[in-house]
Coordinates of C-alpha atoms in Angstrom, one line a residue:
Chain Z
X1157 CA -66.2 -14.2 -82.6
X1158 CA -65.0 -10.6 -82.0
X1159 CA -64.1 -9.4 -78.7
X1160 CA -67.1 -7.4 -78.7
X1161 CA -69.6 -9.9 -79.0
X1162 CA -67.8 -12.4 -76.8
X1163 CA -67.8 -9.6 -74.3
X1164 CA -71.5 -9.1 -74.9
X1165 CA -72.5 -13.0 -74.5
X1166 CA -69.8 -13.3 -71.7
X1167 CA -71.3 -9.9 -69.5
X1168 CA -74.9 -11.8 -70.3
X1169 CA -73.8 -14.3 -68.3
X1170 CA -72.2 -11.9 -65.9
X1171 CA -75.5 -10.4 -65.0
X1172 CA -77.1 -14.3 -64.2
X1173 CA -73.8 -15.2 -62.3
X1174 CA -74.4 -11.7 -60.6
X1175 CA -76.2 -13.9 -58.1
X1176 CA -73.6 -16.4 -56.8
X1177 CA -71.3 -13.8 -57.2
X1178 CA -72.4 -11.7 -54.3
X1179 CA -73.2 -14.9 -52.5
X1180 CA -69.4 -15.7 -52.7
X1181 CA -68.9 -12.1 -51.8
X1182 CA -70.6 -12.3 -49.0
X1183 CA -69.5 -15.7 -47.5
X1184 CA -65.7 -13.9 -47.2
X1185 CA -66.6 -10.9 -44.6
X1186 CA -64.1 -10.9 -42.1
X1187 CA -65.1 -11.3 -38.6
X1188 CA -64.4 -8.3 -36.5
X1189 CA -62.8 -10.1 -33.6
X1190 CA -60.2 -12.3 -36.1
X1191 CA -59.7 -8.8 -38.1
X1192 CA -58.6 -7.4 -34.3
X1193 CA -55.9 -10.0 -33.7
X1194 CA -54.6 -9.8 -37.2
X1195 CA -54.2 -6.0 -36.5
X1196 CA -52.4 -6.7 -33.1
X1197 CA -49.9 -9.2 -34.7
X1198 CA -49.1 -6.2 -37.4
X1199 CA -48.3 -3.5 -34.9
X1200 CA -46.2 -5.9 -32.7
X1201 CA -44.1 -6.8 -35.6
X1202 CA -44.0 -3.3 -36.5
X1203 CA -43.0 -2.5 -33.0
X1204 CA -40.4 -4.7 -32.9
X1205 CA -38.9 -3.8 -35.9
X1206 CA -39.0 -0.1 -34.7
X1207 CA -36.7 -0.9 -31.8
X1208 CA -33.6 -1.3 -34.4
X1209 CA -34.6 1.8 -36.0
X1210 CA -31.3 4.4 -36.8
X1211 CA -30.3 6.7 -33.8
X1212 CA -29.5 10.4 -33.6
X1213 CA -26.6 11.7 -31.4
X1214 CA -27.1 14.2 -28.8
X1215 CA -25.7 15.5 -26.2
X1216 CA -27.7 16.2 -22.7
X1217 CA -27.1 19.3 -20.2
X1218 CA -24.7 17.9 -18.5
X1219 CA -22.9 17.0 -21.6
X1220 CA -23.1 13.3 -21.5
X1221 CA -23.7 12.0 -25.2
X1222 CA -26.5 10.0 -25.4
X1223 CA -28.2 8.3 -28.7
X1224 CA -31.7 8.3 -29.7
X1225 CA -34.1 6.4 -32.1
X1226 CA -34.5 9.5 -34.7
X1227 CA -38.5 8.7 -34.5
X1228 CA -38.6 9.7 -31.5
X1229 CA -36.9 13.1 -31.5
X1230 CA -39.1 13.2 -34.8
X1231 CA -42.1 12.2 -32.4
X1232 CA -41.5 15.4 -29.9
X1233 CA -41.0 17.9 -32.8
X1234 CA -44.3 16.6 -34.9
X1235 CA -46.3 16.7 -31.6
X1236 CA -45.3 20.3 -30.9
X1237 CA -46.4 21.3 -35.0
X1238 CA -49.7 19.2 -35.1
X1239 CA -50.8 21.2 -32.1
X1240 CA -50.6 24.2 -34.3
X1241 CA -53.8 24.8 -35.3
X1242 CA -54.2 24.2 -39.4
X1243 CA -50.8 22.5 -39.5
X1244 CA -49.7 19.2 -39.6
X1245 CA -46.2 17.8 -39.3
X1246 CA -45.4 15.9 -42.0
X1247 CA -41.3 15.4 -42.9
X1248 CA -39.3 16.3 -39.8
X1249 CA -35.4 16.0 -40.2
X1250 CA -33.3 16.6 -36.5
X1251 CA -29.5 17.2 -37.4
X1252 CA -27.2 17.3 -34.5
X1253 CA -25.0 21.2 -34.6
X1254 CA -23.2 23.3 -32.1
X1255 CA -19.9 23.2 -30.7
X1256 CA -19.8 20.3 -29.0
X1257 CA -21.7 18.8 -32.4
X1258 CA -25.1 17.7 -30.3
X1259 CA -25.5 20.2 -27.7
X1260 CA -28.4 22.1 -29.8
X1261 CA -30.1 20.6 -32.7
X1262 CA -31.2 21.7 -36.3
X1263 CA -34.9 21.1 -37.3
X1264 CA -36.2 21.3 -40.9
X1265 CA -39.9 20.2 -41.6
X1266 CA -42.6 20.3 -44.3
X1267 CA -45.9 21.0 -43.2
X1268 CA -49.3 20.5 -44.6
X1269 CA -51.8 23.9 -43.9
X1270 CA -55.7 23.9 -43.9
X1271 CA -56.7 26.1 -46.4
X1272 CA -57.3 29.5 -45.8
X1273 CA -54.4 29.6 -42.2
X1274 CA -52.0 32.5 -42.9
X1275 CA -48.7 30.7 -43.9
X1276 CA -46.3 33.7 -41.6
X1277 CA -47.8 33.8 -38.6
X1278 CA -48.5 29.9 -38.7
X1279 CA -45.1 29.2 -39.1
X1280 CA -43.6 31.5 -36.6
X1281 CA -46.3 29.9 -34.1
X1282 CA -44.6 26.2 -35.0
X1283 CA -41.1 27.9 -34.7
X1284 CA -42.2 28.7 -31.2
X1285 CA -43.9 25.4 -30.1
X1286 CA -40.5 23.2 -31.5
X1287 CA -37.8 25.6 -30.0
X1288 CA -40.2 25.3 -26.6
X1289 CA -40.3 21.2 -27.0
X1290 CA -37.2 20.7 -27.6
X1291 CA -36.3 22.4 -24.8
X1292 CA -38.7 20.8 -22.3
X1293 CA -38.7 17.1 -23.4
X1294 CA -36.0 16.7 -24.9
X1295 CA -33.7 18.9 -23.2
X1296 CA -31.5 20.1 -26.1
X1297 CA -31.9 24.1 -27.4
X1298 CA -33.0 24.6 -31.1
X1299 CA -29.7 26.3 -32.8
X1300 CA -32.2 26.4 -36.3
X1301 CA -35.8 25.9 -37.4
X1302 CA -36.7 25.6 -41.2
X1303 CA -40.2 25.4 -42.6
X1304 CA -41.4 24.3 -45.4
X1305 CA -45.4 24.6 -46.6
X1306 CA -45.8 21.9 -49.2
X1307 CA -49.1 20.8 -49.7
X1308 CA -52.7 22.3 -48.5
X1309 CA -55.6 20.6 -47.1
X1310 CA -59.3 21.6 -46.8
X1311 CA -61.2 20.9 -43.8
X1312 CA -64.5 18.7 -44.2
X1313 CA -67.0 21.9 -43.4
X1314 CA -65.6 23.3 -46.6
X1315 CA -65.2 20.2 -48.7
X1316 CA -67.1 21.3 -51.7
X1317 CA -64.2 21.1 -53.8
X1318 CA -64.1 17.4 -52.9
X1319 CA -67.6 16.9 -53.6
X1320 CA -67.4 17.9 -56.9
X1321 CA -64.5 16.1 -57.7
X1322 CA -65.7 12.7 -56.6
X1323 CA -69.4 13.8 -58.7
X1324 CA -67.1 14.0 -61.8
X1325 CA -65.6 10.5 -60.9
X1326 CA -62.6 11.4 -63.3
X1327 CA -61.2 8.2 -63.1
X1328 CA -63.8 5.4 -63.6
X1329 CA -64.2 4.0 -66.5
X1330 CA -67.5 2.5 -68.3
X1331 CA -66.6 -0.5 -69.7
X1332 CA -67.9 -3.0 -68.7
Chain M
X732 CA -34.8 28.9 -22.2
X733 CA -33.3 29.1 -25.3
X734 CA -35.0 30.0 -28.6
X735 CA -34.1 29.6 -31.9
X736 CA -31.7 31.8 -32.8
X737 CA -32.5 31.6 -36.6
X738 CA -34.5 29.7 -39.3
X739 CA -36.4 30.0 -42.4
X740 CA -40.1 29.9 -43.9
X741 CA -40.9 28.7 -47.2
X742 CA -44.0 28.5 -48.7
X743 CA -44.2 26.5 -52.1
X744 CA -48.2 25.9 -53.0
X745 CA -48.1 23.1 -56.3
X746 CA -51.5 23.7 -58.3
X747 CA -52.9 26.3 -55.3
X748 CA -55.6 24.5 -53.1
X749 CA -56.0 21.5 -55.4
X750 CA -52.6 20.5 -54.2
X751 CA -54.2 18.3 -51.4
X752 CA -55.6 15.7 -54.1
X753 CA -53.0 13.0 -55.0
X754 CA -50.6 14.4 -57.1
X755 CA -49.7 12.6 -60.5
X756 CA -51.3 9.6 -60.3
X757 CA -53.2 8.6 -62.7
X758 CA -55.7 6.4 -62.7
X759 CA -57.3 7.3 -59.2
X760 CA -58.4 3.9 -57.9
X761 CA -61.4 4.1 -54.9
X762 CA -58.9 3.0 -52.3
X763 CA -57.1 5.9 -52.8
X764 CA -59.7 8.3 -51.7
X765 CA -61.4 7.8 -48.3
X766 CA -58.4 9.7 -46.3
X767 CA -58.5 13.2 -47.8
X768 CA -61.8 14.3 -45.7
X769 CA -62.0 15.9 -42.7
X770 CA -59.4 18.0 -40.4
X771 CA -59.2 14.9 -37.9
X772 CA -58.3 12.4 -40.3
X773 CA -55.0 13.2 -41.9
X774 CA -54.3 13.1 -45.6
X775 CA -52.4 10.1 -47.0
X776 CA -49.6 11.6 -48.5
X777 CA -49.0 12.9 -44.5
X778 CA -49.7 9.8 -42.8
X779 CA -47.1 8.3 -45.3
X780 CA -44.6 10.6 -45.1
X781 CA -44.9 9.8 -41.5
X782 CA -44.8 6.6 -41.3
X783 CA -41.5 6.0 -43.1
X784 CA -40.1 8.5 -41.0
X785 CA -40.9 6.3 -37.7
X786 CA -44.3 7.4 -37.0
X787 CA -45.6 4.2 -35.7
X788 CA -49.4 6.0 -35.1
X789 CA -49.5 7.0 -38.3
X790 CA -48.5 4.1 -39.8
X791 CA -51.3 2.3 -37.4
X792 CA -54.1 4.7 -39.3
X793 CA -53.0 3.4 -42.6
X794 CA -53.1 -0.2 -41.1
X795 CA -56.7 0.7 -39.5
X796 CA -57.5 2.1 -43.4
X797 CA -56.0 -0.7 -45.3
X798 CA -55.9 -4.0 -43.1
X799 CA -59.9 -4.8 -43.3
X800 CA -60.1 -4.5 -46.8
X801 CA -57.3 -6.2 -48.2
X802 CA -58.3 -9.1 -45.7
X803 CA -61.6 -9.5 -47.4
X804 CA -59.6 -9.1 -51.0
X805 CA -57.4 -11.9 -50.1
X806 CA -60.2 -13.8 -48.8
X807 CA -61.9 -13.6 -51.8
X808 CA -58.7 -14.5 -54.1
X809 CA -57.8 -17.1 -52.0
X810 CA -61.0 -18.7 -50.5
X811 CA -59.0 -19.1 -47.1
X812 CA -59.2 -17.3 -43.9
X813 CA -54.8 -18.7 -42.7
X814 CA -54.1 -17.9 -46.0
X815 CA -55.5 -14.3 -46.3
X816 CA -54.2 -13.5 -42.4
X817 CA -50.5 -15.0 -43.9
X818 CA -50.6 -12.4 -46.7
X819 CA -52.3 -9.2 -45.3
X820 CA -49.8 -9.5 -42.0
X821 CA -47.0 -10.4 -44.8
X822 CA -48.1 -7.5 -46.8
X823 CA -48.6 -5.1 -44.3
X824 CA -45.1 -5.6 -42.0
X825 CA -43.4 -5.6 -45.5
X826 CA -45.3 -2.4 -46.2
X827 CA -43.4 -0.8 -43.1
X828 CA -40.0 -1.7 -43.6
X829 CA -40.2 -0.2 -47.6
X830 CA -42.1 2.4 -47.4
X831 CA -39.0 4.4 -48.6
X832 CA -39.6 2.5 -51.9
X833 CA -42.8 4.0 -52.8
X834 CA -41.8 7.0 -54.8
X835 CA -45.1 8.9 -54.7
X836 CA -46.6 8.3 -50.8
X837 CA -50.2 9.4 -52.6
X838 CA -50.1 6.0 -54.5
X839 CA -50.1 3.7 -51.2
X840 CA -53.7 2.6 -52.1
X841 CA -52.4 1.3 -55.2
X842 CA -48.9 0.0 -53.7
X843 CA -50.3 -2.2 -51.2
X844 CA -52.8 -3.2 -53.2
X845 CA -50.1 -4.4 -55.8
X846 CA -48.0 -6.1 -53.2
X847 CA -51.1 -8.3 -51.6
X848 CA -52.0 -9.5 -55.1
X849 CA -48.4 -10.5 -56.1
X850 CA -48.8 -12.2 -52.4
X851 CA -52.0 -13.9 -53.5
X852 CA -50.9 -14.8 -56.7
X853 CA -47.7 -16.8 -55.4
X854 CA -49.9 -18.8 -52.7
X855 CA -52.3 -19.6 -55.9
X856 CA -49.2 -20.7 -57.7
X857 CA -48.0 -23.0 -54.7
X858 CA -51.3 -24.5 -54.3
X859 CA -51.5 -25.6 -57.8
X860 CA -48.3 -27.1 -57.8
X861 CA -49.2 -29.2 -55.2
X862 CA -53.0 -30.2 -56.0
X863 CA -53.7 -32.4 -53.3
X864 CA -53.8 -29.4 -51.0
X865 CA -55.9 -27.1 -52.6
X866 CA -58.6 -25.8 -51.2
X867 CA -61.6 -27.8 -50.7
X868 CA -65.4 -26.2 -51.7
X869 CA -66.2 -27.3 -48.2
X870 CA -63.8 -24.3 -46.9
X871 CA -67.0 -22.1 -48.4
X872 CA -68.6 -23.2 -45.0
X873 CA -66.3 -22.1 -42.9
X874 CA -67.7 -19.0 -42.1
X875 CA -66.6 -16.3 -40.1
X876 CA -68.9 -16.9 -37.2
X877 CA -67.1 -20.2 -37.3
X878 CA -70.4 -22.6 -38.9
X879 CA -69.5 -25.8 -39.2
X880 CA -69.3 -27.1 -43.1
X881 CA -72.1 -26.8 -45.4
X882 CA -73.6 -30.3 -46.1
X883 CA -72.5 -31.7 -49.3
X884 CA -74.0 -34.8 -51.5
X885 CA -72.5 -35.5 -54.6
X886 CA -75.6 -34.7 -56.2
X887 CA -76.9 -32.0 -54.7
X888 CA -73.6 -29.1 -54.8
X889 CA -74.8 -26.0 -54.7
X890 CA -74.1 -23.3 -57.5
X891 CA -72.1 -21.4 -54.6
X892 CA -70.0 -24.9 -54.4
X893 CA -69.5 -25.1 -57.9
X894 CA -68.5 -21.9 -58.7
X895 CA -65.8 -21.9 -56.3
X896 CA -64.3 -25.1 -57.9
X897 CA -64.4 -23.0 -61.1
X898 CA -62.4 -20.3 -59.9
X899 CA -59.8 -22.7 -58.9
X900 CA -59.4 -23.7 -62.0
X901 CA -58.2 -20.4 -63.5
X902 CA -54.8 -19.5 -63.5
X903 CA -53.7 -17.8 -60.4
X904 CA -53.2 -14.5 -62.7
X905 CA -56.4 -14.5 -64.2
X906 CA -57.9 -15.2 -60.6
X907 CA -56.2 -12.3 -59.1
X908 CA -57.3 -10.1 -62.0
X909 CA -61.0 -11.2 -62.0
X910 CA -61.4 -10.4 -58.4
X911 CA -59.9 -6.8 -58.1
X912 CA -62.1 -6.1 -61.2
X913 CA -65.6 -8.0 -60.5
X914 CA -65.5 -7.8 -56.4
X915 CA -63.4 -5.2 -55.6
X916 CA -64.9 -3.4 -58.4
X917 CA -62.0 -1.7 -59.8
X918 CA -61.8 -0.4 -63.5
X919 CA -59.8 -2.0 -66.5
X920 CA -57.4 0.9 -66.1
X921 CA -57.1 0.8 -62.2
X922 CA -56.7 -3.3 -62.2
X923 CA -53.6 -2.8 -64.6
X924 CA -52.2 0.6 -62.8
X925 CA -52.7 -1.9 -59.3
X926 CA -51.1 -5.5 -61.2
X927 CA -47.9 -3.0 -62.7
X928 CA -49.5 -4.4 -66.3
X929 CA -51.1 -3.1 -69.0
X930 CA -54.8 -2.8 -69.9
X931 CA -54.7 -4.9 -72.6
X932 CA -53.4 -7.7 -70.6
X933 CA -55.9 -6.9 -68.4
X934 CA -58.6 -7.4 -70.7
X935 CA -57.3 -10.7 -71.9
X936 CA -56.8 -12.3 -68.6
X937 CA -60.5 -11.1 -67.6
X938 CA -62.2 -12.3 -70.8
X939 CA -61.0 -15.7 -70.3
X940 CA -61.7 -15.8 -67.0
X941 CA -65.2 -15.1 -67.8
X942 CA -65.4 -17.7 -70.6
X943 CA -64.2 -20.9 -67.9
X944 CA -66.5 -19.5 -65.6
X945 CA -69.5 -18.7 -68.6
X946 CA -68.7 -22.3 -70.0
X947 CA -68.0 -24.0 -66.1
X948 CA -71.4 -22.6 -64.8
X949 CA -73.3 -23.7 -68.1
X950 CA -76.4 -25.4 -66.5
X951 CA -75.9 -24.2 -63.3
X952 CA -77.5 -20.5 -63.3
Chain T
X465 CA -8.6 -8.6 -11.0
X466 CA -11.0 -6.9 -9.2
X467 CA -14.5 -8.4 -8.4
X468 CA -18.1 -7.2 -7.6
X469 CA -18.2 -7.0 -3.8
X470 CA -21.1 -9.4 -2.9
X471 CA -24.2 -7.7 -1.3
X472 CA -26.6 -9.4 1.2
X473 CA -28.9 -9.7 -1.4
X474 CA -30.3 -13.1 -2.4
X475 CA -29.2 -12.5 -6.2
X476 CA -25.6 -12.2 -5.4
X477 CA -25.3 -15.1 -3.1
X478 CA -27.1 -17.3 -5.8
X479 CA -24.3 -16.0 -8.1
X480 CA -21.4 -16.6 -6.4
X481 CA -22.8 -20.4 -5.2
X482 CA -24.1 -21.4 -8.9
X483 CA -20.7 -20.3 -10.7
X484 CA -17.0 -20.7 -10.5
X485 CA -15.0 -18.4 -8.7
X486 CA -11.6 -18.3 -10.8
X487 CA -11.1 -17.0 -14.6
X488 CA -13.3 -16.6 -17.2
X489 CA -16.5 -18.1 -15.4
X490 CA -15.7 -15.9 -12.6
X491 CA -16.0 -12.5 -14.7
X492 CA -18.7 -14.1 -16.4
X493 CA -20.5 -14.0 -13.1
X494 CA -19.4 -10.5 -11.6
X495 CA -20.4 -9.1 -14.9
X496 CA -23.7 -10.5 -14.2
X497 CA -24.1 -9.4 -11.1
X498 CA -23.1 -5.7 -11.5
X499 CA -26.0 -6.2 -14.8
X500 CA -28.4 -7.3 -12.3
X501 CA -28.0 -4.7 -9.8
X502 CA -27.3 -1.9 -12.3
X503 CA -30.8 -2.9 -14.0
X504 CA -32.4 -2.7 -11.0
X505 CA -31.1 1.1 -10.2
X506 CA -32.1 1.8 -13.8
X507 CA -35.3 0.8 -14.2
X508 CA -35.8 2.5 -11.0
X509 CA -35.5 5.9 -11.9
X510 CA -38.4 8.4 -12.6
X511 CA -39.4 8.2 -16.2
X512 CA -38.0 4.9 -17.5
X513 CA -40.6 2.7 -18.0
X514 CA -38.4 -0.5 -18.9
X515 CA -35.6 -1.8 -21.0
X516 CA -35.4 -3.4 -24.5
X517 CA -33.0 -5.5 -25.8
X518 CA -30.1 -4.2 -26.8
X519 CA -27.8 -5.7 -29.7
X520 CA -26.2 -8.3 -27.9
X521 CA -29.9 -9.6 -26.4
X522 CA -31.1 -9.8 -29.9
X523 CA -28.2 -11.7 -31.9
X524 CA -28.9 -14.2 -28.8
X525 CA -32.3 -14.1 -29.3
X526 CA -32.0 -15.0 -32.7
X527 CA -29.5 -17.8 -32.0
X528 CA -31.8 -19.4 -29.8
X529 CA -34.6 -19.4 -32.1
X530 CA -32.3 -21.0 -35.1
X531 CA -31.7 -23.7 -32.2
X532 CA -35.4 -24.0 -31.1
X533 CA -34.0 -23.0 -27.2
X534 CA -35.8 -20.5 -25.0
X535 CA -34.1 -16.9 -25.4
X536 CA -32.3 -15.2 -22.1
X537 CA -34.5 -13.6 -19.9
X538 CA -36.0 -10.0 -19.3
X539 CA -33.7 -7.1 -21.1
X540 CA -31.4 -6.1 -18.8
X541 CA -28.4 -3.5 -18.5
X542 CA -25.2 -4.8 -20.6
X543 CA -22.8 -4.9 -18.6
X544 CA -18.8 -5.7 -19.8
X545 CA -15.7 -5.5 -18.4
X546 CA -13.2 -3.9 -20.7
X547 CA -8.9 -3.5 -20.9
X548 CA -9.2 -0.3 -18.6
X549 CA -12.3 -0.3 -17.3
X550 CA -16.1 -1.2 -17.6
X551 CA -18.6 -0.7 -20.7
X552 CA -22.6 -0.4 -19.7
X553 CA -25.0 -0.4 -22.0
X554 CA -28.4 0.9 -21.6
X555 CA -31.3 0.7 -24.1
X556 CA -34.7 2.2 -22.7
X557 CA -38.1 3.1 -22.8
X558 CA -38.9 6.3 -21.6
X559 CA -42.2 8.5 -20.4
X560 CA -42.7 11.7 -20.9
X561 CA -42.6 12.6 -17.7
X562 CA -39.6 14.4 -17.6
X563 CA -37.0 15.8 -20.5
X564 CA -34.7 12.9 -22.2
X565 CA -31.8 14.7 -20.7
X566 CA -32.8 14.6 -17.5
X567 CA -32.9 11.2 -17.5
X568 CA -30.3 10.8 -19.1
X569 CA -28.3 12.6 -16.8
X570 CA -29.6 10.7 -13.8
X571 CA -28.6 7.3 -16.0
X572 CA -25.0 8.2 -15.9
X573 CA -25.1 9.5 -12.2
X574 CA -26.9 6.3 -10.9
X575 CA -24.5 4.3 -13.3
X576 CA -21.3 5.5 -12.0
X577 CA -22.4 5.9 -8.3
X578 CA -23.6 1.9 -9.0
X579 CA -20.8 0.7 -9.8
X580 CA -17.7 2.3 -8.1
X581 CA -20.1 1.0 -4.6
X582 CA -19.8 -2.7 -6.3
X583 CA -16.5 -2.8 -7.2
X584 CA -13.8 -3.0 -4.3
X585 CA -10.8 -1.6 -5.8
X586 CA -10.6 0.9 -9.0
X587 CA -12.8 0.4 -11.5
X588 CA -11.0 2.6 -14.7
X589 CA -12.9 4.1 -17.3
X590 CA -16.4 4.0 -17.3
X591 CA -17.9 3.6 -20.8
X592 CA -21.6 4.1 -20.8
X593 CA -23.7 3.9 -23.7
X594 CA -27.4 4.7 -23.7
X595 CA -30.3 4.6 -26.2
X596 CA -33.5 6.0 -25.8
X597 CA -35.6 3.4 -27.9
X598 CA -38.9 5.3 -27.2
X599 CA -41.1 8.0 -25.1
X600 CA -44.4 7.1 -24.3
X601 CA -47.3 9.0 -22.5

């Protein structure tokens, strides 16, 4: 038998197993509450593991050096960008500089912009916000800011370009 | 306060405003695609990027994403509910300590997919080298809202019943592969780009599949 | 050798009954008090919401789960006596309350105040180490 035909008699059956099938399917549906506590145990493990995650040196006002979990000084300089309207933080690097080395810090981020914000005045807005944050939370002066627009995103009010792309359905194929 | 004294802009647009769609990978598979809508919800490639940077909240919207679905993916493989919690929590935690590994961050979908299969498939393997604890039909009654087990004569097994014992007789590859194409309904080309195999071993694994189960439900539908 | 002058406090006297008052056991024990007191200050101070383990914690929590025994208590300040001096170590979750330095800042003052007040004598060089594990809301 070619694999065409067996395919043919096989996907027959297919369609009178169809059935059971979704009766299997549909004795598997996770429970809400069980899918909760399964998403709890992630995050604590997660949050756990965070705790031995790599530290960045600083130094504070009164020069006393001080270390800190680099997601967290990459925590203070994504909140500042995401409040930028149209951008979002994506890849923040902190590099300790100055003389002392840690007394002001060096930022460089990529950004993702909704279609259609002005790139310049955008980024001089997130220059602004970091160089502010930094100061206030974490207490150490921006010495350099560097911005990097990689990647664009559309919001949903003008998501036709998505539509159209999922209509296509590029990717799915018809064999079976 | 002090500002800044220097810095510099860049702008670097790949492919203009398409650039938001995954870039590269090829074949798109539906669990890639939910996350690209909407201003509130942030694109994958950003909540990836993220996440392996620390971002513990962004990695919890790729866990509030991902975490349903694989659980009822490794339900369905694996027929039960320890067993599917052991490999989504597995999957999931491993997930977040290698994210670096993931070359392309728009190919998570795909990634953690791949990694909950390969999860699925050694459980399958462990169970059928020890047969005397592999899962029972009667499992199939224990539903979610906790149901005590469906009642059973030797006579009387349902089709449900049976075809469950069927699927445990395939080989835990050709289970796998069965289920991310005929429940999770994933292409030929997106089972193999998921498994890391090609299409043609794709096709092979699902055609027998669908001969034991064709020739094990015989009579039964 | 100089030793933690004992406070009124219940924690000190239940320190210097329980353990023995010459040699090893007896730094072992005026480490533990100045850790005790010294966790206390910090976890006092505006915008530090707690401690987490540091490294020293976490290889003994480890150990004790390979050997099935309950792990140490609460995280609390790590406190060491060195060759000239003392070594503190601090890791902490903070709020957002006020800027990381700040705090920071107030660690080390509170730290040294802390300690030169429990030690009779000279206490040398003061080593301290912080960590700022996280920053909440």
């Amino acid at each position: 038998m070619s694999d065409e035909t067996a395919d043919a008699a096989t996907g027959e059956t297919d369609a009178r197993l169809r059935a059971v099938i979704d009766e299997y399917m549909g004795a598997f549906e996770p429970d809400p509450e069980d899918s909760a506590g399964l998403r709890e145990r992630i995050l604590r493990l997660v949050r756990d593991d965070a705790v031995l995650a790599p530290s960045t040196r600083l130094l504070s006002e009164r020069g006393n050096p001080f270390r800190i979990t680099t997601a967290t000084v990459r925590e203070i300089v994504r909140a500042a960008v995401d409040a930028v309207d149209g951008i979002r933080a994506r890849s923040v690097t902190v590099t300790p500089s100055g003389e002392p080395e840690g007394s002001t810090a060096d930022v460089g981020l990529t950004v993702a912009m909704r279609a259609g914000v002005e790139f310049v005045p955008a980024a001089e807005e997130v220059r602004r916000a970091i160089a502010r944050d930094l100061d206030a939370e974490l207490g150490i002066p921006a010495n350099r800011i560097d911005i990097t627009a990689e990647d664009v995103f559309v919001s949903e009010d003008a998501d036709t370009d998505a539509a159209g792309s999922r209509a296509a359905g590029s990717e799915e194929a018809a064999d079976d | 306060m002090a500002l800044a004294e220097s810095g510099c802009f860049a702008l670097f647009r790949p492919g203009g405003f398409l650039a938001r769609r995954p870039i590269g990978i090829s074949p798109r598979v539906p669990y890639d695609e939910g996350m690209t809508r909407g201003d509130s919800r942030f694109d994958i490639v950003t909540l990836v990027v993220r996440a392996r940077e620390g971002d513990i909240a962004s990695f919890e919207a790729l866990v509030d994403e991902y975490e349903r679905k694989l659980l009822r993916f490794a339900l369905r493989t694996l027929g039960d509910r320890q067993d599917a919690e052991d490999v989504v929590q597995d999957t999931l935690v491993q997930a977040w300590k290698s994210l670096d590994a993931l070359a392309e961050p728009a190919a998570f979908g795909t990634w953690i997919y791949r990694m909950a299969s390969n999860r699925c498939t050694d459980v399958l393997r462990r169970r059928s080298a020890r047969p005397a604890d592999a899962s029972d039909p009667e499992d199939l009654g224990h539903h979610s809202d906790g149901a005590a087990s469906v009642e059973r004569s030797v006579e009387a097994r349902t089709a449900l019943e049976h075809f469950t014992e069927i699927l445990q007789t395939l080989s835990s590859e050709q289970r796998v592969t069965w289920v991310l194409h005929q429940m999770e309904g994933l292409s030929y080309s997106e089972v193999a780009a998921t498994l890391g195999i090609s299409e043609g071993s794709v096709r092979g694994r699902i055609h027998r599949a669908r001969v034991a189960i064709a020739e094990g439900m015989e009579g039964w539908v | 050798m100089t030793e933690p002058r004992t406070s009124a406090g219940k924690t000190a006297e239940a320190q210097a009954s329980a353990g023995p008052s010459t040699g090893a056991g007896a730094q072992e024990n005026g480490e533990r008090v100045v850790s005790t007191q010294l966790t206390e200050s910090v976890t006092g101070i505006g915008g530090v919401t707690g401690l987490a383990p540091g490294l020293r914690d976490m290889v003994a929590t480890a150990a004790a789960r390979v050997m099935r025994r309950p792990a140490g208590g609460p995280p609390c300040v790590d406190v060491a006596r060195s060759d000239d001096g003392w070594s503190v170590r601090v890791d902490a979750h903070l709020d957002d309350s006020r800027s990381v330095s700040e705090i920071v800042d107030e660690l080390f003052a509170v730290i040294a105040v802390d300690l030169r007040a429990l030690i009779d004598g000279p206490v040398g060089d003061i080593d301290i180490d912080v960590r700022v594990v996280s920053r909440g809301r």
